[in-house]
mmCIF file of C-alpha atoms in Angstrom:
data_model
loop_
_atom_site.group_PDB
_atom_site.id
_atom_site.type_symbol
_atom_site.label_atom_id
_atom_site.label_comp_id
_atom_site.label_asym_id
_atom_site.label_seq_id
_atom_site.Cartn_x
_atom_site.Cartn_y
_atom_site.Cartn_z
ATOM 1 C CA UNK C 1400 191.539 53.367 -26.803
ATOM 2 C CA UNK C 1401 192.706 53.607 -30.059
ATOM 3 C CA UNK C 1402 194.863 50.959 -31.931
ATOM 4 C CA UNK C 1403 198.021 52.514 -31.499
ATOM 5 C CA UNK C 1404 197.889 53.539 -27.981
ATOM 6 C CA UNK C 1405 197.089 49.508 -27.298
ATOM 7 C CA UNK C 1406 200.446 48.837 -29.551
ATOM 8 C CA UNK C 1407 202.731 49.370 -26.703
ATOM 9 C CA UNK C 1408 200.424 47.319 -24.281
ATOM 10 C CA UNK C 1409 200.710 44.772 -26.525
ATOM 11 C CA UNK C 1410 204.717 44.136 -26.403
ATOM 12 C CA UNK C 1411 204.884 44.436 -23.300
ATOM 13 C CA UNK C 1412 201.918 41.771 -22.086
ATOM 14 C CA UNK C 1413 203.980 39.791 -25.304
ATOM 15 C CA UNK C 1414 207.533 40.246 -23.519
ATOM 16 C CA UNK C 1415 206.048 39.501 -20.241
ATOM 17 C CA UNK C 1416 204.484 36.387 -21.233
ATOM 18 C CA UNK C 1417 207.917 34.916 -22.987
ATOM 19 C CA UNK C 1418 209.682 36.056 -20.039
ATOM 20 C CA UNK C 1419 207.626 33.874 -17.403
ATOM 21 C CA UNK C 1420 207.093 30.885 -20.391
ATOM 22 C CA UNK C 1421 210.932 30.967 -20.196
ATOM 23 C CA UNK C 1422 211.120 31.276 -16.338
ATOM 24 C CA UNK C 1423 208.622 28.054 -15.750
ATOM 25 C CA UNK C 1424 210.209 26.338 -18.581
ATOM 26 C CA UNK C 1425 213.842 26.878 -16.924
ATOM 27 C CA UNK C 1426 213.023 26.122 -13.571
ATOM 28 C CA UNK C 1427 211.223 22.733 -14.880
ATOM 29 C CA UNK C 1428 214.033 21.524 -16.877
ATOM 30 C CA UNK C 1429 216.580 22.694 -13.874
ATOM 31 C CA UNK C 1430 214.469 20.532 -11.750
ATOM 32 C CA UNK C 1431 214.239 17.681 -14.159
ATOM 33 C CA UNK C 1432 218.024 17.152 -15.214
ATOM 34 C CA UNK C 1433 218.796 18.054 -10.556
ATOM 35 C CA UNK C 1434 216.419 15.256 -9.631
ATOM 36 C CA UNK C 1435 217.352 12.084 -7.795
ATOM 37 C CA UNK C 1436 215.945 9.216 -7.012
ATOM 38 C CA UNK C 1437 213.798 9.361 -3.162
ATOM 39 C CA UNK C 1438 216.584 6.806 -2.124
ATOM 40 C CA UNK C 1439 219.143 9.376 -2.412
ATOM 41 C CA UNK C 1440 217.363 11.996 -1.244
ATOM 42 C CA UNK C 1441 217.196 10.897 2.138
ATOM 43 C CA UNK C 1442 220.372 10.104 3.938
ATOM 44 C CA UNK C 1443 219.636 6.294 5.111
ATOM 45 C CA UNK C 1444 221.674 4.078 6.888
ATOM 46 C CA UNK C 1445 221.212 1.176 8.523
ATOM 47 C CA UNK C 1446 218.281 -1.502 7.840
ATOM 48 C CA UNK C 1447 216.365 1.676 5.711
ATOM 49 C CA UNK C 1448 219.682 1.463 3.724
ATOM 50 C CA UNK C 1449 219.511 -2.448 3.316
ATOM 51 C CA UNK C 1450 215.975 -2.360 2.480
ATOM 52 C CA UNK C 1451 216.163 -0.148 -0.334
ATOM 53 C CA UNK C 1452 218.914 -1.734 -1.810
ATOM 54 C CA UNK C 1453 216.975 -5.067 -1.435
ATOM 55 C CA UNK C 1454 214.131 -6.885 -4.169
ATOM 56 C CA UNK C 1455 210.860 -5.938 -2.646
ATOM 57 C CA UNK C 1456 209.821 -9.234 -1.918
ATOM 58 C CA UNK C 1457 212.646 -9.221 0.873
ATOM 59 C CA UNK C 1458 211.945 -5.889 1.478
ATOM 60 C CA UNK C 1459 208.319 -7.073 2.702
ATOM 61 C CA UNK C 1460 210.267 -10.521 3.944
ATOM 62 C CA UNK C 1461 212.061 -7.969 6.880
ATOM 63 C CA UNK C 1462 209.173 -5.471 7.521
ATOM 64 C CA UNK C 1463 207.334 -8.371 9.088
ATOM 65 C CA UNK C 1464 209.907 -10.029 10.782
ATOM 66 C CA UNK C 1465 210.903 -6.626 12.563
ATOM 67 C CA UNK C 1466 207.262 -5.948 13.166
ATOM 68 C CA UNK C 1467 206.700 -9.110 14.268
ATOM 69 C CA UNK C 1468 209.336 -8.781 17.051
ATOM 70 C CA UNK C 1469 208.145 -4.936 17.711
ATOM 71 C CA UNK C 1470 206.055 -6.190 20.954
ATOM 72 C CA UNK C 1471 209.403 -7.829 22.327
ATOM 73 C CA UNK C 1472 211.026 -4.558 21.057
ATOM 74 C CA UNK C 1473 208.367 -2.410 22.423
ATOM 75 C CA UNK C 1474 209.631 -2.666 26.742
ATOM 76 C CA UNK C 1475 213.302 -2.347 25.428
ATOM 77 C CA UNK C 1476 212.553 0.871 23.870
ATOM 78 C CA UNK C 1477 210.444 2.352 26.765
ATOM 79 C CA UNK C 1478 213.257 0.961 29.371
ATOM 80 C CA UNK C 1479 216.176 3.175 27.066
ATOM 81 C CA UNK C 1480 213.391 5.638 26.988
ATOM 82 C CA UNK C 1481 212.687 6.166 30.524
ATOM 83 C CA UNK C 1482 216.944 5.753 31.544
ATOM 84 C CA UNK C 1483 217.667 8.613 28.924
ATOM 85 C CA UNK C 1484 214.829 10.712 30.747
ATOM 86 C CA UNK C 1485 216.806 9.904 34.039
ATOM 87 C CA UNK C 1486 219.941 10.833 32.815
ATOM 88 C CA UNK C 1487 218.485 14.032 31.643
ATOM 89 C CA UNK C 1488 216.680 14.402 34.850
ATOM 90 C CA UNK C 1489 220.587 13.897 36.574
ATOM 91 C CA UNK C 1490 222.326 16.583 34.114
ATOM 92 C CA UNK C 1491 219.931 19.134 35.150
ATOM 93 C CA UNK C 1492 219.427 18.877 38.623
ATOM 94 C CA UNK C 1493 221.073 21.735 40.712
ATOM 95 C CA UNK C 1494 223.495 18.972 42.104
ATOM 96 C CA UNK C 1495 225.183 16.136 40.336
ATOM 97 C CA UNK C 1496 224.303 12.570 41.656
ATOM 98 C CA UNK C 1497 226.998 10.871 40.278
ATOM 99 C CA UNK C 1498 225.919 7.288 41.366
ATOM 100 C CA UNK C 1499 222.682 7.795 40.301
ATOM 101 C CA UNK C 1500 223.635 9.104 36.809
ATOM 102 C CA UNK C 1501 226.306 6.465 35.974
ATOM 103 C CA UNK C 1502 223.015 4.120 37.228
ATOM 104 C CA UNK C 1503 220.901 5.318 34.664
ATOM 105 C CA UNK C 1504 223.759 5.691 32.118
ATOM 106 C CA UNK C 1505 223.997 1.547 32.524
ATOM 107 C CA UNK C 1506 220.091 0.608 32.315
ATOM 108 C CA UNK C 1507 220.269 2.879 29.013
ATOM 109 C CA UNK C 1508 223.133 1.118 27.924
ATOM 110 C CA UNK C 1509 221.902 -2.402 29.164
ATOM 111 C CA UNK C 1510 218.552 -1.516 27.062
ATOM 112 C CA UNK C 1511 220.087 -0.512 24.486
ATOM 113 C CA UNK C 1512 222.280 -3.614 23.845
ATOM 114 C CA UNK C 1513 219.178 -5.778 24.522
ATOM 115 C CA UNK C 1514 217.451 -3.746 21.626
ATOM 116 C CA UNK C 1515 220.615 -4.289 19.788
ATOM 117 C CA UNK C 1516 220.662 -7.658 19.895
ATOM 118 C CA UNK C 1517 216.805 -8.425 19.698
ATOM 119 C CA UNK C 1518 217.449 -6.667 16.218
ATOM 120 C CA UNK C 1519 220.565 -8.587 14.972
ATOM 121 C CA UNK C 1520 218.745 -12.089 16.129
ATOM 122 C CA UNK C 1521 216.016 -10.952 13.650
ATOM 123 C CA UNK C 1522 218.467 -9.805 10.967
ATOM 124 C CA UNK C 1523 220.118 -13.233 11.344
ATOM 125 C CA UNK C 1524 217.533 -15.046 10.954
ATOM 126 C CA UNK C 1525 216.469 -12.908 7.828
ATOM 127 C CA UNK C 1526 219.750 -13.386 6.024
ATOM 128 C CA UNK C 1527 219.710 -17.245 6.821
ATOM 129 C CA UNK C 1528 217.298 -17.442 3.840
ATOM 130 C CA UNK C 1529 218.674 -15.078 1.613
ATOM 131 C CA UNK C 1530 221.175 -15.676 -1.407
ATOM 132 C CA UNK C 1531 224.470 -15.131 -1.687
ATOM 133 C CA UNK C 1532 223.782 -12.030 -3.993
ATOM 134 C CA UNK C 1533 221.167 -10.881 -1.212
ATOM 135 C CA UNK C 1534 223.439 -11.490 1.882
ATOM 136 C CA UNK C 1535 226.436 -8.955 -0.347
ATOM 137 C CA UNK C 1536 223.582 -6.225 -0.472
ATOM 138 C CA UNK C 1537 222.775 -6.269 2.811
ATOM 139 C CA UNK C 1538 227.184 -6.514 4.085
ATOM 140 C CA UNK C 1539 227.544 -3.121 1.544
ATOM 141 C CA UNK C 1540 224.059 -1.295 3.002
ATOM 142 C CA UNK C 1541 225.014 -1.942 6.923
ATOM 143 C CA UNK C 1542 228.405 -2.246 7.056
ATOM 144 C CA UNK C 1543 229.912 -0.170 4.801
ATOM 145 C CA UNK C 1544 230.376 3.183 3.992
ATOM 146 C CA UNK C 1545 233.071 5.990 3.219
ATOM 147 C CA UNK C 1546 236.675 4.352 4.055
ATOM 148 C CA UNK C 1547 235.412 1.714 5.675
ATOM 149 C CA UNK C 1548 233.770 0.447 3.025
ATOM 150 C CA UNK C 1549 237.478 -0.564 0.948
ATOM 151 C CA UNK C 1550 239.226 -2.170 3.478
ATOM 152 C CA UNK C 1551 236.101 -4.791 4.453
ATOM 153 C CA UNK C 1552 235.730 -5.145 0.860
ATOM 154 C CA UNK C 1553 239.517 -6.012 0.584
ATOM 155 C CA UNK C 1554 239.026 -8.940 3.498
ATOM 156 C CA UNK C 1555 235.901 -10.476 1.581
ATOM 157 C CA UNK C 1556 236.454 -13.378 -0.371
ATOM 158 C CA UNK C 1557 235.588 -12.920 -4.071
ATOM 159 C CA UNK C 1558 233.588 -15.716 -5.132
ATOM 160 C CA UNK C 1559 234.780 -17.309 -8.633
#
């Protein structure tokens, strides 16, 4: 090939390679200036809420006082488990046994609030050691959000 027949080659591999440098380059600052934190990311709620928003020293503080009452947990969840399976087994059968769904609809519910409450009993004990500062964290991460959020924070006291 002779020099000018490898001129036009030459722009073009040139103008290729700008476009694509450009491409990469705009797609990693678009990334760059779009990217949030992994806490936003994911939609939490709940205790993962509270324990992001918390120092991780408490953060560590709650992971082992929830997995310390997981084996207590652990028959609660398998009893909600089993009476969801039985209300699914209900729903489908060719014919409704309404007595025996509405039982099944109570042990879920019965486990459920059992869970529920083997889960506050930890939380309360949590927060009995935990500053003021602390215990305000963990209010706005579990118990508030959207409009519900102003009108508890209009009933707390402000501290001064």
């Amino acid at each position: 090939m002779t020099p000018t027949s490898l001129k036009p080659w030459l722009v073009f591999s040139v103008l290729l390679n700008v476009f694509l440098i450009g491409g990469v380059g705009g797609g990693l600052y678009h990334w760059m200036a779009t990217a949030k934190p992994a806490e936003a990311v994911v939609n939490q709620h709940g205790l993962r809420q509270a324990m992001i928003k918390l120092p991780m020293e408490r953060r560590k503080e709650l992971r082992q006082l929830l997995r310390h009452n997981r084996a207590d947990s652990q028959p609660l969840i398998m009893a909600g488990r089993e009476a969801r399976l039985g209300v699914i087994k209900q729903l489908e059968a060719p014919t409704l046994d309404r007595e025996a769904l509405v039982t099944e609809l109570a042990k879920a519910r019965e486990a459920d609030a059992a869970l529920r409450a083997l889960v506050d009993a930890t939380l309360a004990q949590f927060a009995s050691n935990l500053p003021q500062d602390e215990r305000q964290k963990l209010v706005e991460a579990l118990y508030q959000r959207g409009q519900a959020k102003n009108r508890v924070l209009e009933r707390l006291p402000t501290s001064s």
